[in-house]
Structure formats: structure tokens, C-alpha cells
Coordinates of C-alpha atoms in Angstrom, one line a residue:
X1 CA -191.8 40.2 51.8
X2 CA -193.0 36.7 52.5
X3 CA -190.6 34.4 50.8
X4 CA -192.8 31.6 49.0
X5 CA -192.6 28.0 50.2
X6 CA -192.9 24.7 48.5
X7 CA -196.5 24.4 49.3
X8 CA -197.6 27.4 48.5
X9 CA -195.6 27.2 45.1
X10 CA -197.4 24.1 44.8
X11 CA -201.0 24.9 45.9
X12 CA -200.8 28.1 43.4
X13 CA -199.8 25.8 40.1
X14 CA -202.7 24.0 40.7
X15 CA -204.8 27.1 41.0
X16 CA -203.3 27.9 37.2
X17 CA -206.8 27.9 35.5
X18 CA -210.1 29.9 36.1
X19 CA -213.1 28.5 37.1
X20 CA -215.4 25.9 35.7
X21 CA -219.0 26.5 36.1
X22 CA -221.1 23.9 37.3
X23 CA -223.6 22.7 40.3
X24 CA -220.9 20.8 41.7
X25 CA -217.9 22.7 41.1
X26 CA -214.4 22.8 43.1
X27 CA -214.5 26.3 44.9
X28 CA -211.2 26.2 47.3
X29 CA -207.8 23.6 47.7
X30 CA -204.8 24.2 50.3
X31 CA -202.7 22.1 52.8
X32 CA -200.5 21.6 55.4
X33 CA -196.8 20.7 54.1
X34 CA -195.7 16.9 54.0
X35 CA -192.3 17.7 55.4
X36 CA -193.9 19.5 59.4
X37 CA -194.5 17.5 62.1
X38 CA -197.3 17.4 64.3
X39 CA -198.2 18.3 67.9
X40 CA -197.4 15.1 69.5
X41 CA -193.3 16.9 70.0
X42 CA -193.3 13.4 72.6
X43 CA -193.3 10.8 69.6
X44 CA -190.6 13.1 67.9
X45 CA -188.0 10.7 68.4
X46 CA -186.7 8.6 65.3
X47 CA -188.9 5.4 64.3
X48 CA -187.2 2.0 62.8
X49 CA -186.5 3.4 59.4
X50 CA -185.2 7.1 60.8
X51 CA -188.7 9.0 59.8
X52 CA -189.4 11.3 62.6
X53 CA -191.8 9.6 64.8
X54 CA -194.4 12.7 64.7
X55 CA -194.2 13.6 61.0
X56 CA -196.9 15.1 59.5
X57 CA -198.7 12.8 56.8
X58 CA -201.0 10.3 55.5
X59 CA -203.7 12.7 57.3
X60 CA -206.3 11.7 54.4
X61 CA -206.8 8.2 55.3
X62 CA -209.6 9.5 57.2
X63 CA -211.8 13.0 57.6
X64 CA -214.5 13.8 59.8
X65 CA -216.4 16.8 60.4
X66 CA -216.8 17.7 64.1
X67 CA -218.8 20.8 64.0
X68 CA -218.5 24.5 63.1
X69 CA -215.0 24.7 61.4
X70 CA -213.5 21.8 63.0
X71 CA -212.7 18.6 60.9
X72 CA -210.8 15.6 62.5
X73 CA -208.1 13.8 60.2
X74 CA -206.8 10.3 60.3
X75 CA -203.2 9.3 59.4
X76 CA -203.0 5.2 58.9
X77 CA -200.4 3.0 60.3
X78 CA -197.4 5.3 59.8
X79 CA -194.4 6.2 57.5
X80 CA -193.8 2.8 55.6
X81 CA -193.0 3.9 52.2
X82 CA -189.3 3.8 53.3
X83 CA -188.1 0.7 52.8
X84 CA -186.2 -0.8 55.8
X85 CA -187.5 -4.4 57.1
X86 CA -189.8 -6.7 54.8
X87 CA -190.3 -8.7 57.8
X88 CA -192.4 -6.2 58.9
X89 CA -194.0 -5.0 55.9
X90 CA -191.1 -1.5 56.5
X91 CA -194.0 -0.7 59.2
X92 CA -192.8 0.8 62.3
X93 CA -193.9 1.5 66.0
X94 CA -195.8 4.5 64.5
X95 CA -198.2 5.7 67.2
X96 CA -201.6 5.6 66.0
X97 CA -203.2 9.4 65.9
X98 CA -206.0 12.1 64.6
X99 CA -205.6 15.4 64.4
X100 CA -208.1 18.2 65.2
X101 CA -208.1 21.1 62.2
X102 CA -210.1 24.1 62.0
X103 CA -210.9 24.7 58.0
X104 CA -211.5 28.6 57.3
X105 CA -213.2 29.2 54.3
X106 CA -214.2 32.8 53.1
X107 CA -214.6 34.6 49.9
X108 CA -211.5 35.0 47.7
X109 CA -210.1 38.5 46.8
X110 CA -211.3 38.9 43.1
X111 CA -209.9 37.7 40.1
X112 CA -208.7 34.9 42.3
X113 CA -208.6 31.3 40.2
X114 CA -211.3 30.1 43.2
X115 CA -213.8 31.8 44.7
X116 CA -213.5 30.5 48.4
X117 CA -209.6 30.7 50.4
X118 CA -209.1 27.9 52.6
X119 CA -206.9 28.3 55.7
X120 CA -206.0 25.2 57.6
X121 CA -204.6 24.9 60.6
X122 CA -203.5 22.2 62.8
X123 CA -205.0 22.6 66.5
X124 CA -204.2 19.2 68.4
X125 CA -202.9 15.7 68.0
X126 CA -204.7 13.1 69.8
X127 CA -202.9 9.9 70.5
X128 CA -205.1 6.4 70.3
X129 CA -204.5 3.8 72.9
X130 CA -206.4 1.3 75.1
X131 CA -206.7 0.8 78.9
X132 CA -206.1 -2.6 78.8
X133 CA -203.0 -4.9 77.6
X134 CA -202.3 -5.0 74.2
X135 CA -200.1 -7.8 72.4
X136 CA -196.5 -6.4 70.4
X137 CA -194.5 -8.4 68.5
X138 CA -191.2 -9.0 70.1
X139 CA -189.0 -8.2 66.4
X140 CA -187.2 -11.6 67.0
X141 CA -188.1 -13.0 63.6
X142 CA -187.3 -9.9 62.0
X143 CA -184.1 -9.1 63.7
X144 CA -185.8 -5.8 65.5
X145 CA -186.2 -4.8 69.0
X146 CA -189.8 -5.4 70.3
X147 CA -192.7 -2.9 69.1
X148 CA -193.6 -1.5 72.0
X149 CA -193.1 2.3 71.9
X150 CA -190.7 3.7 74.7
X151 CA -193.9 6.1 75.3
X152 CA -195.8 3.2 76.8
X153 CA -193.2 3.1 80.2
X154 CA -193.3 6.6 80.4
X155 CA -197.2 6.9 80.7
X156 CA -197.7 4.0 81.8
X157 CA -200.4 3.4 79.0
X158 CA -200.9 1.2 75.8
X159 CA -200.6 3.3 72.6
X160 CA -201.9 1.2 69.2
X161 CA -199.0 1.5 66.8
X162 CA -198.9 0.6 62.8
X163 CA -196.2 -2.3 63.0
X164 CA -197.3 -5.4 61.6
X165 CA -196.3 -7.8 64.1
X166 CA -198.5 -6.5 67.1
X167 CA -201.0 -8.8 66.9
X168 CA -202.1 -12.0 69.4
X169 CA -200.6 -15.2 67.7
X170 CA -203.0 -17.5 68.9
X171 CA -206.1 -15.5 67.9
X172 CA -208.0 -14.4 64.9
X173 CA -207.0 -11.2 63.3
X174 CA -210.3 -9.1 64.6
X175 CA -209.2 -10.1 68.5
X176 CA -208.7 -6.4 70.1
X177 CA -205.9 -7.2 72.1
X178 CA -204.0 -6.8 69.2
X179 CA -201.6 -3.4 69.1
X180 CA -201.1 -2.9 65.5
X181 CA -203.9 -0.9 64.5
X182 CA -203.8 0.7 60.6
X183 CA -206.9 3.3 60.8
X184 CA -208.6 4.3 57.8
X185 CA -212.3 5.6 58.6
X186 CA -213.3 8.2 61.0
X187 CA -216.4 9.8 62.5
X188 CA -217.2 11.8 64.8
X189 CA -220.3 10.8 67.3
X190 CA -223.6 13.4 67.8
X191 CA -222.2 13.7 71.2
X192 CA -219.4 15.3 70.4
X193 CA -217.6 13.8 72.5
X194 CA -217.2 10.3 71.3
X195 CA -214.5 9.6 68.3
X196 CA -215.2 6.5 66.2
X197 CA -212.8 4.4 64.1
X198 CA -212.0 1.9 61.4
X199 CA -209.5 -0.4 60.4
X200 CA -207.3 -2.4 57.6
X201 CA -205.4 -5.3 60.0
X202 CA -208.1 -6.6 61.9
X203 CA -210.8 -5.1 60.7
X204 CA -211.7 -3.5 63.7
X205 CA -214.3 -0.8 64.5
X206 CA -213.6 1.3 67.8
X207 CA -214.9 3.9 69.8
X208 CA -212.4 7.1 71.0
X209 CA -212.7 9.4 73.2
X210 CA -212.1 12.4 71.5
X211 CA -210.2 14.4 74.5
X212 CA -208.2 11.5 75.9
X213 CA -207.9 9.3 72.7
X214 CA -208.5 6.0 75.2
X215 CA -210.4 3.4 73.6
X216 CA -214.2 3.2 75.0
X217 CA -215.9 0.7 73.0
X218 CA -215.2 -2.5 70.9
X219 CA -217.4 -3.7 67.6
X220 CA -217.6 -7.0 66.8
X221 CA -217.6 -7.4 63.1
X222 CA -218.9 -10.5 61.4
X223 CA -216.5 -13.7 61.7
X224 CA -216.3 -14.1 58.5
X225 CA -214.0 -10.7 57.9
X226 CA -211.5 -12.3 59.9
X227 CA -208.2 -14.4 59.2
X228 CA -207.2 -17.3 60.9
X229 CA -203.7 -17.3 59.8
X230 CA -201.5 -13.9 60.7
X231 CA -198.6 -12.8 59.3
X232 CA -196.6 -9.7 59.6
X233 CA -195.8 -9.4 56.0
X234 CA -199.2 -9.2 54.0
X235 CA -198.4 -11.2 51.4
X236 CA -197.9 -14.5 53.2
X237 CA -201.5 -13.8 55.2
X238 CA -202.8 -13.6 51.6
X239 CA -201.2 -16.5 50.6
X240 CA -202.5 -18.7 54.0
X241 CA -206.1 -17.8 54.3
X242 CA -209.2 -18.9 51.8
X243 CA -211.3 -16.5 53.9
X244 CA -211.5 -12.9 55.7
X245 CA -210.0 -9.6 54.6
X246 CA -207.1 -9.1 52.0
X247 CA -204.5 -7.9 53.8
X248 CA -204.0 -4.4 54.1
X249 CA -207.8 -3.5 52.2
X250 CA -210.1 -4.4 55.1
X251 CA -212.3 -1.7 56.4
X252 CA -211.3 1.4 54.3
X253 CA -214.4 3.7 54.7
X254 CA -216.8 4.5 57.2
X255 CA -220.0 6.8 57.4
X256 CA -222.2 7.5 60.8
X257 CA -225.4 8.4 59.9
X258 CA -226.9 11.8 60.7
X259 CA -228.9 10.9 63.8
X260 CA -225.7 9.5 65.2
X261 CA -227.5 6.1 65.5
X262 CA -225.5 3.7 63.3
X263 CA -222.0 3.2 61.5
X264 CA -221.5 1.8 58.1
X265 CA -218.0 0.6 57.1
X266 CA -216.7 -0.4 53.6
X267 CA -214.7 -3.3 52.7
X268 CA -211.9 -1.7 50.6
X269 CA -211.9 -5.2 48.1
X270 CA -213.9 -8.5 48.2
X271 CA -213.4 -10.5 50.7
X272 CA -211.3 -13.5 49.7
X273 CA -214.2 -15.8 49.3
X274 CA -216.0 -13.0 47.3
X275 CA -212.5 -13.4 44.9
X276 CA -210.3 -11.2 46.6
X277 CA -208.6 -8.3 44.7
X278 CA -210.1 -9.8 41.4
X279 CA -213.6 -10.0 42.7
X280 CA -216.0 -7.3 41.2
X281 CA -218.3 -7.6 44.7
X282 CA -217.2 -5.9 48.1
X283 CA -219.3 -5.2 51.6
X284 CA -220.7 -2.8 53.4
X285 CA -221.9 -3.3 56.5
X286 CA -224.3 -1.3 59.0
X287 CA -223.5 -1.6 62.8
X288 CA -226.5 -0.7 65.4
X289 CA -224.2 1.9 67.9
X290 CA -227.3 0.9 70.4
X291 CA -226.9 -2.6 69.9
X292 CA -224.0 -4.2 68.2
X293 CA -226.1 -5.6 65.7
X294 CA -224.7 -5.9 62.0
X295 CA -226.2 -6.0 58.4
X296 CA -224.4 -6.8 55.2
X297 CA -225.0 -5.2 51.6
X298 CA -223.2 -6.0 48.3
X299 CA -221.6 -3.6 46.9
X300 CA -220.4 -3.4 43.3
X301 CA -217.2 -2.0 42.0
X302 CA -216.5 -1.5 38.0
X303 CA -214.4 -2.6 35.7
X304 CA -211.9 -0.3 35.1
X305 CA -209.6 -3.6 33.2
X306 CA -211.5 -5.1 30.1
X307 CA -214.1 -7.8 29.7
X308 CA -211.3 -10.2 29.1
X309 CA -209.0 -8.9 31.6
X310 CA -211.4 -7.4 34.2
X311 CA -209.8 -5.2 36.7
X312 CA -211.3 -3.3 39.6
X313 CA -211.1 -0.3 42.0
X314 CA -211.1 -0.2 45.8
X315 CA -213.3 1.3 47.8
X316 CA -211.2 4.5 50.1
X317 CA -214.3 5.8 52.4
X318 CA -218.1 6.4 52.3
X319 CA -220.2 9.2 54.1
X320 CA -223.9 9.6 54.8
X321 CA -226.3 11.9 53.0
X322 CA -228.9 10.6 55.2
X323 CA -229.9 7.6 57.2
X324 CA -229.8 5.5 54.0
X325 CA -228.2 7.1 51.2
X326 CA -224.4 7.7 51.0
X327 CA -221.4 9.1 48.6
X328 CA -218.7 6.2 47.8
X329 CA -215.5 6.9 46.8
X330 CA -213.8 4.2 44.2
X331 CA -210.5 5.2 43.2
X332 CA -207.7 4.0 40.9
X333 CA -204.3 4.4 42.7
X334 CA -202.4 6.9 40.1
X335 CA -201.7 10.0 40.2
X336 CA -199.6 12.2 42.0
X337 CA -197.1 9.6 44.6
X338 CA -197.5 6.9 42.0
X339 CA -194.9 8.3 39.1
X340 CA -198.1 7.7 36.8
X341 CA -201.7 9.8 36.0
X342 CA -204.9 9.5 37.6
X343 CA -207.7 7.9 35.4
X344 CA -210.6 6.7 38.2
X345 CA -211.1 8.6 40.8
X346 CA -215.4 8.9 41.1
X347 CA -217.9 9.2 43.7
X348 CA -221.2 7.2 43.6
X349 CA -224.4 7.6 45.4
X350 CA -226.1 5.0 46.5
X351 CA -229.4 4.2 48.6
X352 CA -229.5 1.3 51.0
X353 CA -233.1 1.3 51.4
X354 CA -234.8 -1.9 51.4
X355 CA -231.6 -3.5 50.2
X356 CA -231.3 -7.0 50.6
X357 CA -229.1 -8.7 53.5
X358 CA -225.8 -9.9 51.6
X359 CA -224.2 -11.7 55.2
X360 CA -225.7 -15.2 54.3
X361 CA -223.8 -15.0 50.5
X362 CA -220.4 -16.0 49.8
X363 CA -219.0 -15.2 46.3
X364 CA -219.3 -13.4 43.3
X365 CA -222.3 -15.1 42.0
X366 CA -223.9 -15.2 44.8
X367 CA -223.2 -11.7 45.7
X368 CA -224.3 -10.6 42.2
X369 CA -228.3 -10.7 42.7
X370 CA -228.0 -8.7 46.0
X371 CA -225.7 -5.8 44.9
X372 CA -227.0 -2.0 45.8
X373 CA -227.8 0.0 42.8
X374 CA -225.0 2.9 42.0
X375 CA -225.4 6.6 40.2
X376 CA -222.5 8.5 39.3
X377 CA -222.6 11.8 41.4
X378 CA -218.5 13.3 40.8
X379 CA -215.8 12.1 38.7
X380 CA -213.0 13.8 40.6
X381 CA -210.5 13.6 37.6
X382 CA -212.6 15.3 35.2
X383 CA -213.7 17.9 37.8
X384 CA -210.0 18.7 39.0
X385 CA -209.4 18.9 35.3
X386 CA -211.9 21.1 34.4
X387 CA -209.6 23.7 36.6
X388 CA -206.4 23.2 35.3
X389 CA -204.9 19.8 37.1
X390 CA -202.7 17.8 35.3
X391 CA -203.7 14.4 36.5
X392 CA -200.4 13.5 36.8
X393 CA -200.4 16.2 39.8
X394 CA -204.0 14.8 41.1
X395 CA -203.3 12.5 44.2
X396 CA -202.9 9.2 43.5
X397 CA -205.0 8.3 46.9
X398 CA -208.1 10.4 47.2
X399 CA -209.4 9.1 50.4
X400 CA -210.9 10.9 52.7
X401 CA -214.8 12.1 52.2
X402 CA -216.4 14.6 54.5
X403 CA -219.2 17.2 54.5
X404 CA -218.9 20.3 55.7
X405 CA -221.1 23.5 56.5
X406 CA -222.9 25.3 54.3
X407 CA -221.7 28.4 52.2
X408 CA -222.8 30.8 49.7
X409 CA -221.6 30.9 46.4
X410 CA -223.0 33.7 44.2
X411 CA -225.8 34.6 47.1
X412 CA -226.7 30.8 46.4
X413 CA -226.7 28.4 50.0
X414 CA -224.8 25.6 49.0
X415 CA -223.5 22.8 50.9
X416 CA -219.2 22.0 50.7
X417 CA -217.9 18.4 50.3
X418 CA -214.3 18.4 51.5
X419 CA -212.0 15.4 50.1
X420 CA -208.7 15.1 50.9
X421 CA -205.7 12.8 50.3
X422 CA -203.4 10.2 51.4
X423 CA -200.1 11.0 50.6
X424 CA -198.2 8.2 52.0
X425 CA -196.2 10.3 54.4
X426 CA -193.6 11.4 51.8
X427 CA -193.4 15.4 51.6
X428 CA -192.0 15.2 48.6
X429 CA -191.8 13.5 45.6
X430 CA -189.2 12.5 43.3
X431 CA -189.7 10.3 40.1
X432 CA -189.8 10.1 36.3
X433 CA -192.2 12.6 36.0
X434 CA -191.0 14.8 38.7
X435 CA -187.0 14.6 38.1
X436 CA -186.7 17.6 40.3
X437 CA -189.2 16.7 43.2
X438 CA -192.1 18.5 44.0
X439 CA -194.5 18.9 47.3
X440 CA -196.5 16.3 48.4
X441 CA -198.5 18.2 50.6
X442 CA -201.5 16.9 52.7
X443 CA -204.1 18.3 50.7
X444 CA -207.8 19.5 51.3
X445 CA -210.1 19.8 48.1
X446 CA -213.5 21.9 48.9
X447 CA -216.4 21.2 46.5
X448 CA -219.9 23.3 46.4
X449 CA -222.8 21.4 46.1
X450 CA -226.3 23.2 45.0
X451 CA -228.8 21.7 47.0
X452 CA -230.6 20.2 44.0
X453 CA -227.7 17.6 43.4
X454 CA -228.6 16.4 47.0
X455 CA -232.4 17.0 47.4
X456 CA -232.7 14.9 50.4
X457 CA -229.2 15.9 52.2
X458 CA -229.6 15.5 55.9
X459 CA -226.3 17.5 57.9
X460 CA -225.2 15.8 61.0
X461 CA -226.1 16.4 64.2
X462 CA -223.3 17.2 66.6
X463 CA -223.2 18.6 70.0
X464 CA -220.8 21.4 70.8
X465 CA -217.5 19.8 72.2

């Protein structure tokens, strides 16, 4: 007899309840365990702060459907939850990656608490790097050893890594000879064949090829995203820059639309002329794949604080119903990983149609009068709920958004939503509310959605790769 493990011990507690009824209704979860490793067995070796250099997390940061049953999914800068070097923000030479899974969905056995078995399975790990020179930090100032992984000499290539001191001190954060790379969006192009990516340090937007994982194509994002001033600890960025980013929430989410023809990537909080972290306004902005050309909308996040002491969300990804409608994910970050219990995890559609050009504004006022309108289309807490979750087991980060093909529930077509989680590269996790530990597994929630929630859904087009 099988002997049960801790993920399956874990994915079956949360499968404790029966089924809710509803259009949009949670019809399959699983994962792959926290505490594996992935494919890349030549960045085994030990990072800075003794994590194994290929351990298998964070791979909700980013998900991408890439055609039949194949989904890509996008770790971010690395296992830095271990405290090690402040200096560096505990970031490490972490080689940037996505891995290629195949998702197998079919019909539970009856009187299963889910109607739909999900099976994944991890096929390939794809390492990100760049045919040109990129800039490491030498780990001087933080009493380290330089950042450039050993891998480099031996393939005579440039991998992006997660540490925080990769960058090029004499330019602006967005300059792409920086190495330190912290990916957090990720689509796949119609060709196939073409891998595209966002990020938190710079922010950056890239193209990948998907086979080789070697940089293609560069996107210039709007100068006023960038900041002058770079640090390696995030804090001190923060503190030296009135403009740009907020460290570590730059470009969280990004959509492709379904003809393949543009990108559009979400600002995870305000900039810091927009107020930062307390600002209520963030961006989105469209980038023409053809021509480079950008476009800036306002985007407004809620209060989840009080009128008195407002307090707001971020923004984890975004993904395209059609060429101008798209699902937003605003989360809180409790939950499962934060010792606490989710309260705000939601999606929200919005249409960008005729929406007016924010990338002349600056600032909450400003910003105000151009802001998209927003519908509430799943609160995620309340739907997990509705089957039995604790929230204090729902993931803290909720992160990554991605449609999937069609299935049929009840000899009803419907269309499956996939969102899956961030979970900070720690397998497991041990705190107040969890004395004993418990799995932290990467985790893959499948939603149904009847085809009158999403009227004017548009699927992707994507060539066979």
C-alpha cells in the first residue's frame, strides 16, 4: 500500500467538505511538494544561505498556459525567506527559471469532494539568461563572494539570478545589463515558441525563448518606472528615490492578449509619486509586441484599512479575456506562510476600452479622474471557503492567474481558470498556528467557469510547440 505523504495528507484536508454549487465553483486543487527539487540537477549545489540551489518553490509567481495541457510556471528571485545577509536583502545567486507542467484534469471517481482530479507533473526546467554581458555585484560591501553563479564559467553563458546587488551602478534601475532579475509575470507568445516575462527590480519586460531560455527581446518601459538611486537592500532604494517603482512591487502581473499582439503589465503598488504603498492608484500599461509602443491606465485598488486609516492591496497578476477586458488579482498577504488568515484575496474584471491615457498624470489626484472602472467577478476566500478551507490554510500569496482549456462539468462546456500560489520557497511551515508544521506545497486551484460569467471570453491562440 502506498504510504501517504505530506502533500497528499495535505491536499486531502483541504478536500474535507463537499461541493458548493455555483457558476463559478472550485472543481479540482493538487501540487507538487515544497520540499522536491527541480530538473535543473546542475544548480543543485548549495546557494549563500544553504537552500539547495534547484529547490522546488515560489512556482506561483507566475502561470501561463502554453497549449493543450501544458502550463508554464514562474518562480521569482529565489529562496530568501532564510535569513542570512541583510546586505543583500538574504537574496542569493538563485538562477532565474520556468518550469514546463502538463495539468491532467479528468472526472473524479464518485463521491469524491471535487468533481475533476488534477495530476501535475513537472516536465522541464528552463534556465533564463542573456547573450550579452550582464553586471553582478562583487559582495564586497556585504562581506560575500561576487554573484556570479559558478554555472556561468562552465557554459560559458550569463544566467539572470535573484541577488540584489546585480545591477549596473551607474545606470537607472530598468538598464538590462543588469543580472538580478526577480520575475513575476509570464506569458506565453501565439507562436509558441516565444516566452515573455515581467519583472519587480527593474521593472523589466523580456522576451524568452521558450527552448533555450536566452533572452530575445528587450521592452522599454516608461522612464518614469525607473529609480535613479539603487540599492541592494530595498528599503534604502525606498528611502533615496521620490520617483519609480517601490522596491520589490514593480511589475507583478502581466496579460498577452489573445491575438498575441500586445502585453499588459501591472504595477504591484503606486508608483512613488502616485504615493507609494499608501497610494490607492496603481498602473497598467499596454506594450505594442509590433512596435514598442506603450499606454498607461489607472488603476484603482480598495481600501481594505478604514477611511481614517486607509490601507490597500497589491496587485499579483492580470490575464486577458479578450483584447480589452481582463481578470485582476488584488490580494491581501495572509493566510497560509503568514502565521495569520486570509481576508482579501478577489479578482476583478475590468474593460480597458476607450479608457483614458493615465502616462501624462502623476499622483493620486490626478490619477483619480482617469481610473478604469472595476466589477467584482471571484472572491477567492469566500469561494475556497465555501468548500471547507480554513483561511488560515488559504495561501497567503495567491498570485498566479491563468486560463486553461475547456471542460465539461455536468455535460455543461465550461471554461477552467487555474490560480496558483506563491509559497515563498518554504516546504513547510511552522508557526503559532501551525506548532507542528504543515506542507507548504506549490499549489494549483482549478475553477469552472459557465460561459455566461464570461460572455465575451476570447481563448488564446497558440501554435503547437
Amino acid at each position: 500500500m502506498t504510504r501517504p505523504t505530506l502533500l497528499s495528507l495535505a491536499i486531502a484536508s483541504l478536500l474535507a467538505a463537499t461541493s458548493a454549487h455555483a457558476s463559478i465553483d472550485l472543481i479540482a486543487i493538487d501540487g507538487l511538494s515544497g520540499n522536491s527539487t527541480d530538473r535543473s540537477v546542475e544548480t543543485a549545489a548549495s546557494l549563500e544561505n544553504g537552500a539547495p540551489g534547484n529547490l522546488l518553490g515560489g512556482l506561483g509567481s507566475g502561470l501561463a498556459y502554453a497549449g493543450g495541457n501544458t502550463f508554464l510556471a514562474l518562480p521569482d528571485r529565489g529562496p530568501n525567506a532564510i535569513a542570512y545577509n541583510s546586505a543583500v536583502s538574504d537574496t542569493t545567486s538563485y538562477i532565474d527559471r520556468f518550469q514546463t507542467i502538463t495539468m491532467k484534469l479528468a472526472p473524479s471517481a464518485p463521491g469524491s469532494a471535487l468533481p475533476f482530479a488534477l495530476v501535475p507533473t513537472l516536465t522541464r526546467t528552463t534556465l533564463l539568461h542573456a547573450a550579452t554581458p550582464l553586471a553582478y555585484g562583487n559582495g564586497v560591501n556585504a562581506g560575500l563572494a561576487g554573484g556570479e553563479p559558478a554555472l556561468n564559467r562552465l557554459r560559458h553563458t550569463r544566467y539572470f539570478t535573484g541577488r540584489s546587488d546585480g545591477f549596473a551602478p551607474d545606470a537607472s534601475s530598468t538598464s538590462p545589463l543588469d543580472a538580478r532579475l526577480d520575475p513575476e509575470g509570464i506569458r506565453v507568445g501565439s507562436d509558441g515558441a516565444q516566452v515573455f516575462v515581467s519583472d519587480e527590480y527593474g521593472p523589466y519586460v523580456y522576451r524568452f525563448s521558450r527552448n533555450s531560455g536566452e533572452r530575445t527581446g528587450i521592452y522599454k518601459l516608461p522612464d518614469a518606472f525607473a529609480v535613479n538611486f539603487l540599492s541592494p537592500v530595498g528599503n534604502d532604494e525606498i528611502a533615496h528615490n521620490s520617483a519609480g517603482r517601490v522596491a520589490n512591487k514593480g511589475m507583478e502581473g502581466l496579460a498577452i492578449t489573445p491575438d498575441g499582439k500586445a502585453l499588459y503589465g501591472a504595477m504591484q503598488s503606486p508608483l512613488l509619486q502616485d504615493g507609494g504603498t499608501a497610494g490607492a492608484y496603481t498602473r497598467i500599461v499596454r506594450i505594442d509586441l509590433q512596435t514598442g509602443a506603450t499606454r498607461q491606465y489607472a488603476y484603482q485598488l480598495t481600501n481594505i484599512g478604514t477611511d481614517a486609516k486607509p490601507k490597500y492591496p497589491t496587485i499579483s497578476d492580470i490575464v486577458a479575456i479578450n483584447d480589452h477586458e481582463f481578470l485582476v488579482d488584488e490580494r491581501d498577504g495572509k493566510g497560509l506562510g503568514d502565521g495569520s488568515v486570509a481576508a482579501y484575496k478577489r479578482l476583478y474584471r475590468i474593460d480597458l476600452a476607450g479608457a483614458p491615457d493615465a502616462g501624462n498624470a502623476s499622483g493620486a489626484a490626478n490619477l483619480a479622474p482617469l481610473a478604469v472602472g472595476k466589477t467584482l467577478f471571484l472572491d477567492l476566500v469566500q469561494a475556497l471557503g465555501a468548500h471547507g478551507i480554513p483561511a488560515t490554510e488559504i495561501p497567503a500569496k495567491l498570485e498566479g492567474l491563468a486560463f486553461g482549456p475547456d471542460v465539461v462539468v455536468d455535460r455543461v462546456r465550461k471554461h477552467t481558470l487555474f490560480v496558483s500560489n506563491d509559497n515563498d520557497f518554504v516546504g513547510t511551515v511552522t508557526d503559532g498556528l501551525h506548532p507542528g508544521g504543515v506542507a507548504n506545497p506549490n499549489l494549483f486551484f482549478v475553477f469552472s467557469v459557465d460561459a455566461a460569467d464570461l460572455p465575451t471570453y476570447v481563448a488564446q491562440r497558440i501554435v503547437s510547440h
